[in-house]
Coordinates of C-alpha atoms and ligand atoms in Angstrom, one line a residue:
M1 CA -9.2 -26.4 -1.2
A2 CA -6.2 -28.6 -1.5
C3 CA -3.0 -27.1 -0.1
E4 CA -1.2 -27.4 -3.5
S5 CA -3.8 -25.4 -5.3
L6 CA -3.8 -22.8 -2.5
F7 CA -0.1 -22.5 -3.1
V8 CA -0.5 -22.1 -6.8
D9 CA -3.2 -19.4 -6.4
W10 CA -1.0 -17.7 -3.9
F11 CA 2.0 -17.8 -6.1
R12 CA 0.1 -16.4 -9.1
D13 CA -1.2 -13.5 -7.0
A14 CA 2.2 -12.8 -5.6
A15 CA 4.1 -12.9 -8.9
P16 CA 3.0 -9.5 -10.2
Y17 CA 4.2 -7.9 -7.0
I18 CA 7.5 -9.7 -7.1
E19 CA 7.9 -8.2 -10.6
A20 CA 6.7 -4.8 -9.5
H21 CA 9.0 -4.5 -6.5
R22 CA 12.2 -5.6 -8.4
N23 CA 14.8 -2.8 -8.5
R24 CA 12.6 -0.6 -6.3
T25 CA 14.0 1.1 -3.3
F26 CA 12.3 0.5 0.1
V27 CA 13.4 2.2 3.3
I28 CA 12.4 0.2 6.3
Y29 CA 12.3 1.5 9.9
F30 CA 12.3 -0.8 12.9
S31 CA 12.8 0.1 16.6
G32 CA 15.4 -1.0 19.1
E33 CA 12.7 -3.1 20.7
A34 CA 12.4 -5.0 17.5
V35 CA 16.2 -5.7 17.6
A36 CA 15.9 -6.9 21.1
D37 CA 13.1 -9.3 20.3
S38 CA 13.8 -13.0 20.3
D39 CA 12.3 -13.2 16.8
F40 CA 14.6 -10.6 15.4
A41 CA 16.7 -13.2 13.5
H42 CA 13.5 -14.0 11.5
T43 CA 12.9 -10.4 10.7
I44 CA 16.4 -10.1 9.4
H45 CA 16.1 -13.3 7.4
D46 CA 13.0 -11.8 5.8
F47 CA 15.0 -8.8 4.7
S48 CA 17.5 -11.1 3.1
I49 CA 14.7 -12.7 1.1
L50 CA 13.5 -9.3 -0.1
N51 CA 17.1 -8.5 -1.1
S52 CA 17.3 -11.8 -3.0
L53 CA 14.2 -10.7 -5.0
G54 CA 16.0 -7.7 -6.2
I55 CA 14.5 -5.1 -3.8
R56 CA 16.9 -2.3 -2.9
L57 CA 16.8 -2.2 0.9
V58 CA 17.8 0.5 3.3
L59 CA 17.3 -0.4 6.9
V60 CA 17.1 2.3 9.6
H61 CA 17.1 0.9 13.1
G62 CA 16.4 2.4 16.5
I63 CA 18.4 1.9 19.7
R64 CA 16.3 3.3 22.5
P65 CA 16.1 0.3 24.9
Q66 CA 19.8 -0.4 24.2
I67 CA 20.7 3.1 25.3
E68 CA 18.4 2.9 28.3
Q69 CA 20.0 -0.3 29.4
R70 CA 23.5 1.2 29.2
L71 CA 22.5 4.4 31.0
K72 CA 21.1 2.3 33.8
S73 CA 24.2 0.2 34.2
A74 CA 26.3 3.3 34.3
G75 CA 24.0 4.8 36.9
L76 CA 23.0 7.6 34.6
E77 CA 19.7 9.3 34.5
S78 CA 17.7 9.1 31.2
R79 CA 16.6 12.7 30.4
Y80 CA 13.9 13.7 28.0
H81 CA 12.3 16.9 27.0
Q82 CA 9.1 16.8 24.8
G83 CA 9.8 13.1 24.1
I84 CA 13.3 13.8 22.8
R85 CA 16.4 12.5 24.6
I86 CA 18.9 15.0 26.0
T87 CA 22.3 13.5 25.1
D88 CA 24.9 15.0 27.4
P89 CA 28.5 13.9 26.9
K90 CA 28.2 10.9 29.3
S91 CA 25.0 9.7 27.7
L92 CA 26.7 10.0 24.3
E93 CA 29.1 7.2 25.3
C94 CA 26.1 5.0 25.9
V95 CA 24.6 6.0 22.6
K96 CA 27.8 5.2 20.7
E97 CA 28.0 1.8 22.4
A98 CA 24.4 1.0 21.7
A99 CA 24.6 2.0 18.1
G100 CA 27.8 0.1 17.5
T101 CA 26.5 -3.1 19.1
V102 CA 23.2 -3.1 17.4
R103 CA 24.8 -2.3 14.0
V104 CA 27.2 -5.2 14.5
E105 CA 24.4 -7.6 15.5
I106 CA 22.4 -6.7 12.4
E107 CA 25.4 -7.1 10.2
A108 CA 26.1 -10.5 11.8
L109 CA 22.5 -11.7 11.2
L110 CA 22.5 -10.5 7.6
S111 CA 25.7 -12.3 7.0
M112 CA 24.0 -15.6 7.5
G113 CA 22.3 -15.0 4.2
L114 CA 19.4 -17.2 3.1
S115 CA 19.0 -20.5 4.9
N116 CA 18.0 -23.7 3.1
S117 CA 18.9 -22.1 -0.3
P118 CA 19.8 -24.3 -3.2
V119 CA 22.5 -21.8 -4.1
P120 CA 25.3 -22.6 -1.6
G121 CA 27.3 -19.8 0.0
Q122 CA 25.2 -17.1 -1.4
K123 CA 25.9 -14.1 0.7
T124 CA 23.9 -11.0 1.5
R125 CA 26.1 -8.0 1.1
V126 CA 25.8 -5.3 3.8
C127 CA 27.0 -1.8 3.8
T128 CA 27.1 0.8 6.6
G129 CA 28.8 4.2 6.4
N130 CA 28.9 7.9 7.2
F131 CA 26.0 8.7 5.1
V132 CA 24.4 11.2 7.6
T133 CA 25.6 14.7 8.3
A134 CA 23.9 16.1 11.4
K135 CA 23.6 19.3 13.3
P136 CA 22.7 19.9 16.9
L137 CA 19.1 20.4 17.9
G138 CA 20.5 23.2 20.1
V139 CA 18.7 24.9 22.9
R140 CA 14.9 24.7 23.0
D141 CA 12.7 26.1 25.8
G142 CA 15.9 26.9 27.6
I143 CA 17.0 23.2 27.5
D144 CA 20.3 22.3 25.8
F145 CA 19.9 19.1 23.9
C146 CA 23.7 18.7 23.8
H147 CA 24.5 15.8 21.4
T148 CA 21.0 15.2 20.3
G149 CA 20.9 16.3 16.7
E150 CA 18.9 16.3 13.5
V151 CA 19.7 15.5 9.9
R152 CA 21.5 18.2 8.0
R153 CA 22.4 16.3 4.8
L154 CA 22.4 12.8 3.5
D155 CA 24.9 11.4 1.1
S156 CA 22.2 9.8 -1.1
A157 CA 24.6 9.5 -4.0
S158 CA 26.8 7.1 -2.0
I159 CA 23.8 5.2 -0.7
R160 CA 22.6 4.7 -4.3
E161 CA 26.0 3.6 -5.5
K162 CA 26.0 0.9 -2.7
L163 CA 22.5 -0.1 -3.6
D164 CA 23.5 -0.5 -7.2
Q165 CA 26.1 -3.0 -6.0
N166 CA 23.4 -5.0 -4.4
N167 CA 24.2 -4.1 -0.8
I168 CA 21.6 -3.8 1.9
I169 CA 22.3 -0.5 3.6
V170 CA 22.1 -0.4 7.3
I171 CA 21.8 3.1 8.8
S172 CA 22.1 3.7 12.6
P173 CA 20.6 6.8 14.2
I174 CA 23.9 8.6 14.4
G175 CA 25.2 11.5 12.4
Y176 CA 28.5 13.4 12.2
S177 CA 29.1 17.1 11.8
P178 CA 31.8 18.3 9.4
T179 CA 34.0 19.0 12.4
G180 CA 33.7 15.3 13.6
E181 CA 31.2 15.8 16.3
I182 CA 28.8 12.9 16.9
F183 CA 25.0 13.3 17.2
N184 CA 22.3 11.1 18.5
L185 CA 19.3 11.2 16.1
S186 CA 15.7 10.0 16.1
A187 CA 15.7 6.8 14.0
E188 CA 12.1 7.4 13.0
R189 CA 12.8 10.9 11.7
L190 CA 16.0 9.7 10.0
A191 CA 14.1 7.0 8.2
V192 CA 11.6 9.5 6.8
S193 CA 14.5 11.8 5.7
V194 CA 16.3 8.9 4.0
A195 CA 13.1 7.8 2.2
I196 CA 12.5 11.3 1.0
D197 CA 16.0 12.1 0.0
L198 CA 16.4 8.8 -1.9
L199 CA 13.0 9.3 -3.5
A200 CA 12.3 5.8 -2.3
D201 CA 9.4 3.8 -3.7
K202 CA 8.3 2.9 -0.2
L203 CA 8.8 3.8 3.4
I204 CA 7.9 0.8 5.5
I205 CA 7.4 1.5 9.2
F206 CA 7.5 -1.5 11.6
A207 CA 5.2 -0.2 14.3
E208 CA 5.2 -1.3 17.9
S209 CA 1.5 -0.7 18.0
E210 CA -1.0 -3.1 16.5
M211 CA -1.7 -2.6 12.8
P212 CA -3.7 -2.0 10.7
L213 CA -5.3 1.1 12.2
G214 CA -9.0 1.1 12.8
T215 CA -10.8 -1.7 14.7
R216 CA -10.5 -5.5 14.4
D217 CA -13.9 -5.6 12.6
N218 CA -13.2 -2.6 10.5
P219 CA -9.5 -2.3 9.8
I220 CA -8.2 0.7 7.9
R221 CA -6.1 -0.9 5.2
Q222 CA -5.5 2.1 3.0
L223 CA -5.7 5.9 3.2
T224 CA -4.9 8.7 0.9
T225 CA -2.8 11.4 2.5
I226 CA -5.9 13.6 2.7
E227 CA -7.9 10.8 4.4
A228 CA -5.0 10.2 6.8
K229 CA -5.0 13.8 7.8
G230 CA -8.7 13.6 8.4
L231 CA -8.2 10.6 10.6
L232 CA -5.5 12.4 12.6
S233 CA -7.7 15.3 13.3
Q234 CA -10.8 13.3 14.1
A235 CA -9.7 10.0 15.7
T236 CA -9.5 10.2 19.5
N237 CA -8.4 6.6 20.0
L238 CA -5.0 6.7 18.2
C239 CA -2.0 6.0 20.5
D240 CA 0.9 8.5 20.3
A241 CA 3.1 6.1 18.3
S242 CA 0.3 5.5 15.7
R243 CA -0.2 9.2 15.4
R244 CA 3.5 9.8 14.9
H245 CA 3.8 7.0 12.3
L246 CA 0.8 8.2 10.4
E247 CA 2.3 11.7 10.3
Q248 CA 5.6 10.3 9.1
A249 CA 3.8 8.3 6.4
I250 CA 2.0 11.4 5.2
E251 CA 5.1 13.5 5.2
A252 CA 6.9 10.9 3.1
C253 CA 4.1 10.6 0.6
E254 CA 3.8 14.3 0.3
S255 CA 7.5 14.4 -0.7
E256 CA 7.2 12.0 -3.6
V257 CA 7.7 8.6 -1.7
R258 CA 5.1 6.6 -3.6
R259 CA 3.7 4.5 -0.7
S260 CA 4.2 4.4 3.0
H261 CA 3.2 1.2 4.9
L262 CA 2.6 0.8 8.6
I263 CA 2.9 -2.8 9.7
D264 CA 2.8 -4.6 13.0
R265 CA 6.3 -5.7 13.7
R266 CA 5.2 -8.4 16.0
S267 CA 3.2 -10.2 13.4
D268 CA 5.4 -12.8 11.9
G269 CA 5.8 -12.5 8.1
A270 CA 3.6 -9.3 8.0
I271 CA 6.1 -7.8 5.6
F272 CA 5.5 -10.5 3.0
Q273 CA 1.7 -10.2 3.3
E274 CA 1.9 -6.5 2.9
L275 CA 4.2 -6.5 0.0
F276 CA 3.1 -9.6 -2.0
T277 CA -0.7 -9.5 -1.6
R278 CA -3.0 -7.0 -3.1
D279 CA -4.9 -6.2 0.1
G280 CA -1.9 -6.3 2.4
I281 CA -2.1 -6.6 6.1
G282 CA -1.1 -3.2 7.4
T283 CA -2.1 0.3 6.7
L284 CA -1.1 1.8 3.4
V285 CA -0.8 5.6 2.9
S286 CA -0.4 7.1 -0.6
S287 CA -1.2 10.4 -2.2
T288 CA -3.3 8.7 -4.9
P289 CA -6.2 6.4 -4.0
F290 CA -5.5 2.7 -4.0
E291 CA -8.7 1.9 -5.8
V292 CA -10.1 4.2 -8.5
M293 CA -13.1 4.3 -10.8
R294 CA -12.1 5.4 -14.3
S295 CA -12.9 5.1 -18.0
A296 CA -11.6 1.9 -19.5
T297 CA -8.8 1.7 -22.0
L298 CA -7.8 -1.1 -24.3
R299 CA -5.3 -2.3 -21.7
D300 CA -8.3 -3.2 -19.5
V301 CA -9.8 -5.6 -22.0
A302 CA -8.1 -8.7 -20.5
G303 CA -9.1 -7.7 -17.0
I304 CA -12.8 -7.1 -18.0
L305 CA -12.9 -10.4 -19.8
D306 CA -11.6 -12.2 -16.6
L307 CA -14.4 -10.5 -14.7
I308 CA -17.3 -11.2 -17.1
T309 CA -16.4 -14.6 -18.5
P310 CA -17.7 -16.5 -15.4
L311 CA -20.9 -14.4 -15.5
E312 CA -21.4 -15.1 -19.2
K313 CA -21.0 -18.9 -18.5
S314 CA -23.7 -18.8 -15.9
G315 CA -26.0 -16.8 -18.1
V316 CA -26.1 -13.7 -16.0
L317 CA -24.4 -11.6 -18.8
V318 CA -24.7 -11.8 -22.5
A319 CA -21.5 -13.2 -24.1
R320 CA -19.1 -10.6 -25.6
S321 CA -16.1 -11.4 -27.6
R322 CA -12.7 -9.8 -27.1
E323 CA -13.3 -8.0 -30.5
V324 CA -16.6 -6.6 -29.4
L325 CA -15.1 -5.4 -26.2
E326 CA -12.2 -3.8 -27.9
T327 CA -14.5 -1.8 -30.2
E328 CA -16.8 -0.8 -27.4
I329 CA -14.2 -0.1 -24.8
S330 CA -14.9 3.6 -24.7
C331 CA -18.4 2.8 -23.3
F332 CA -16.9 1.0 -20.3
T333 CA -16.1 2.2 -16.8
V334 CA -13.9 0.1 -14.6
I335 CA -12.9 0.0 -10.9
D336 CA -9.1 -0.5 -10.8
R337 CA -7.7 -1.8 -7.5
D338 CA -4.0 -1.5 -7.7
G339 CA -4.0 -2.9 -11.3
L340 CA -6.7 -5.5 -10.8
I341 CA -10.1 -4.8 -12.5
V342 CA -12.6 -5.5 -9.7
G343 CA -15.6 -4.0 -11.3
C344 CA -17.0 -2.8 -14.7
A345 CA -20.1 -1.4 -16.3
A346 CA -20.9 -0.1 -19.7
L347 CA -23.2 2.7 -20.9
Y348 CA -24.5 2.6 -24.5
P349 CA -26.2 5.9 -25.4
F350 CA -29.3 6.1 -27.6
S351 CA -29.2 9.9 -27.9
Q352 CA -32.2 10.4 -30.1
E353 CA -34.5 8.7 -27.6
G354 CA -32.7 10.3 -24.6
L355 CA -32.1 6.8 -23.3
G356 CA -29.0 5.0 -22.2
E357 CA -28.4 1.3 -21.8
L358 CA -26.6 0.2 -18.7
A359 CA -24.9 -3.1 -19.5
C360 CA -22.3 -5.6 -18.4
I361 CA -22.2 -4.5 -14.8
A362 CA -20.0 -7.0 -13.0
L363 CA -17.9 -7.2 -9.8
H364 CA -15.0 -9.5 -8.9
R365 CA -16.2 -12.2 -6.5
E366 CA -13.8 -11.2 -3.8
Y367 CA -14.7 -7.5 -4.0
T368 CA -18.4 -7.4 -4.0
G369 CA -18.6 -5.1 -0.9
A370 CA -17.9 -1.5 -0.2
S371 CA -20.9 -0.4 -2.3
R372 CA -19.0 -0.9 -5.5
G373 CA -22.0 -1.9 -7.5
T374 CA -24.0 1.1 -6.3
R375 CA -21.0 3.4 -7.0
L376 CA -20.7 2.1 -10.5
L377 CA -24.4 2.7 -11.1
E378 CA -24.1 6.2 -9.8
H379 CA -21.2 6.8 -12.0
I380 CA -23.0 5.6 -15.1
E381 CA -26.0 7.7 -14.2
K382 CA -23.8 10.8 -13.9
S383 CA -22.2 10.0 -17.3
A384 CA -25.7 9.5 -18.8
R385 CA -26.8 12.9 -17.5
S386 CA -23.7 14.6 -18.9
L387 CA -24.6 13.1 -22.3
G388 CA -28.0 14.7 -22.0
L389 CA -29.9 11.4 -21.4
S390 CA -32.9 11.4 -19.1
R391 CA -33.4 7.7 -18.5
I392 CA -31.4 4.5 -18.4
F393 CA -32.6 1.0 -19.0
V394 CA -31.2 -2.4 -18.3
L395 CA -32.1 -5.9 -19.6
T396 CA -31.7 -8.4 -16.9
T397 CA -32.6 -12.1 -16.3
Q398 CA -31.3 -12.8 -12.8
T399 CA -30.6 -9.5 -10.9
S400 CA -33.8 -7.5 -11.3
H401 CA -34.3 -7.1 -7.6
W402 CA -30.9 -5.3 -7.3
F403 CA -32.0 -2.7 -9.9
L404 CA -35.6 -2.4 -8.5
E405 CA -34.1 -1.5 -5.1
R406 CA -32.2 1.2 -6.8
G407 CA -35.0 3.1 -8.5
F408 CA -35.6 1.1 -11.7
V409 CA -39.2 0.2 -12.6
P410 CA -40.4 -2.7 -14.7
S411 CA -41.2 -1.6 -18.2
D412 CA -42.1 -2.9 -21.6
L413 CA -40.0 -3.8 -24.6
S414 CA -41.9 -1.1 -26.5
D415 CA -40.4 1.5 -24.2
L416 CA -36.9 0.7 -25.6
P417 CA -35.2 2.3 -28.6
R418 CA -36.3 0.8 -31.8
A419 CA -32.8 -0.6 -32.6
K420 CA -32.8 -2.4 -29.3
Q421 CA -36.2 -3.9 -29.7
D422 CA -35.1 -5.3 -33.0
Y423 CA -32.3 -7.2 -31.4
Y424 CA -34.2 -8.4 -28.3
N425 CA -33.5 -12.0 -27.6
Y426 CA -36.8 -13.7 -26.9
R427 CA -35.0 -16.9 -25.8
R428 CA -33.2 -15.0 -23.1
N429 CA -36.5 -13.3 -22.1
S430 CA -34.8 -10.6 -20.1
K431 CA -36.8 -8.2 -18.0
V432 CA -36.8 -4.6 -19.1
L433 CA -36.2 -2.1 -16.3
I434 CA -36.0 1.7 -16.7
K435 CA -34.9 4.4 -14.3
T436 CA -35.5 8.2 -14.8
I437 CA -32.3 9.9 -13.8
Ligands
LIG501 N1 1.3 -5.4 -2.1 C1 1.0 -4.0 -2.5 C2 2.2 -3.1 -2.3 O1 3.2 -3.6 -1.8 C3 -0.3 -3.5 -2.0 C4 -0.3 -3.5 -0.5 C5 -1.7 -3.0 0.0 N2 -1.7 -2.8 1.4 C6 -2.6 -2.3 2.1 N3 -2.5 -2.2 3.4 N4 -3.7 -1.9 1.5 O2 2.2 -2.0 -2.6

């Protein structure tokens, strides 16, 4: 395909997401390792682009390697208990320095704004502040964590106010107590708390480990929170970081964050692929399924038409006008993949004869897998049974093998309801197949 038309297709697919994400609040976590990466300027530039598209961004960054480096130069030992740093007063100095430096570096990169922009001098506004009130972790297992703390309260009202003024908010993993004490916080945990407190639309975790989860051949691109919990309890091959991120993603979604996304921070531009394509490139966690089978409504008519028009042109399906579809919409079941109709089927009941007609079964050409056809058929069979029907029939010209493999048997026109026989199109000469359900 020519490059131009690829671009046009790409843009058409991305446009609904550009629209959907405008004015939404996304909390993005990235590690201190990401900050230290030579590609970090690109990552920040990508954030400026998101901001220019009207996305309300809150960035929460880590500082672990930066602290390590300073501890080392100062000849101090890095002490952990259960994976959590113990921040004694001397280490706190390193923490303060690391947080300050990283914050300034991020601000500086964001101040560059958008490069190659036709709007000269357009500036990305950045805001940092004392949004996080913290409390000490205290003594655990007899170990005093000193200045290591956890979130006590977040000033979400101030964050929202700054977001309203089109600022990107940068939050470092530092919190203050009401008495002015300073605490070193886990940036990952902080990001989750911020997302929950702000009721963010998304929590996006830039993971150090390779994403999506799953295997190269069989990547896990989306999970409901229930499936994610199942994965956590069953999978033996998840690294510690993936496990933690998955737990954080679940926690956010169980507290009203609409979607959590885990993406590989090393993969250039992954954030755009995740946000502006339907299938994404990372792992999406949400409390509701990403793809659902449901009864059609009038709003689905356009989507169904997009799906069936090519099949009507090639003669696989009988042509249906928009008007017919609108009147018959209650007979339709659709598969909705994040707003795109990727499958449909209709069931027309002939109650007196105990028969149902399965019609108009179609799948989107890019989504023919995942047993969608079989699942549609099963769904239609279930609906037919609940209507008290005992058999379903189908009239088909080109796909009889598919139905034969699924329990349909060749039958005669005379086996069909009278009304259907009267309308039989002899020119089309469809095969009659019936299944007892
Ligand atoms: N672009 C959409 C969003 O930002 C869908 C992303 C789907 N991603 C996935 N890994 N399944 O919400």
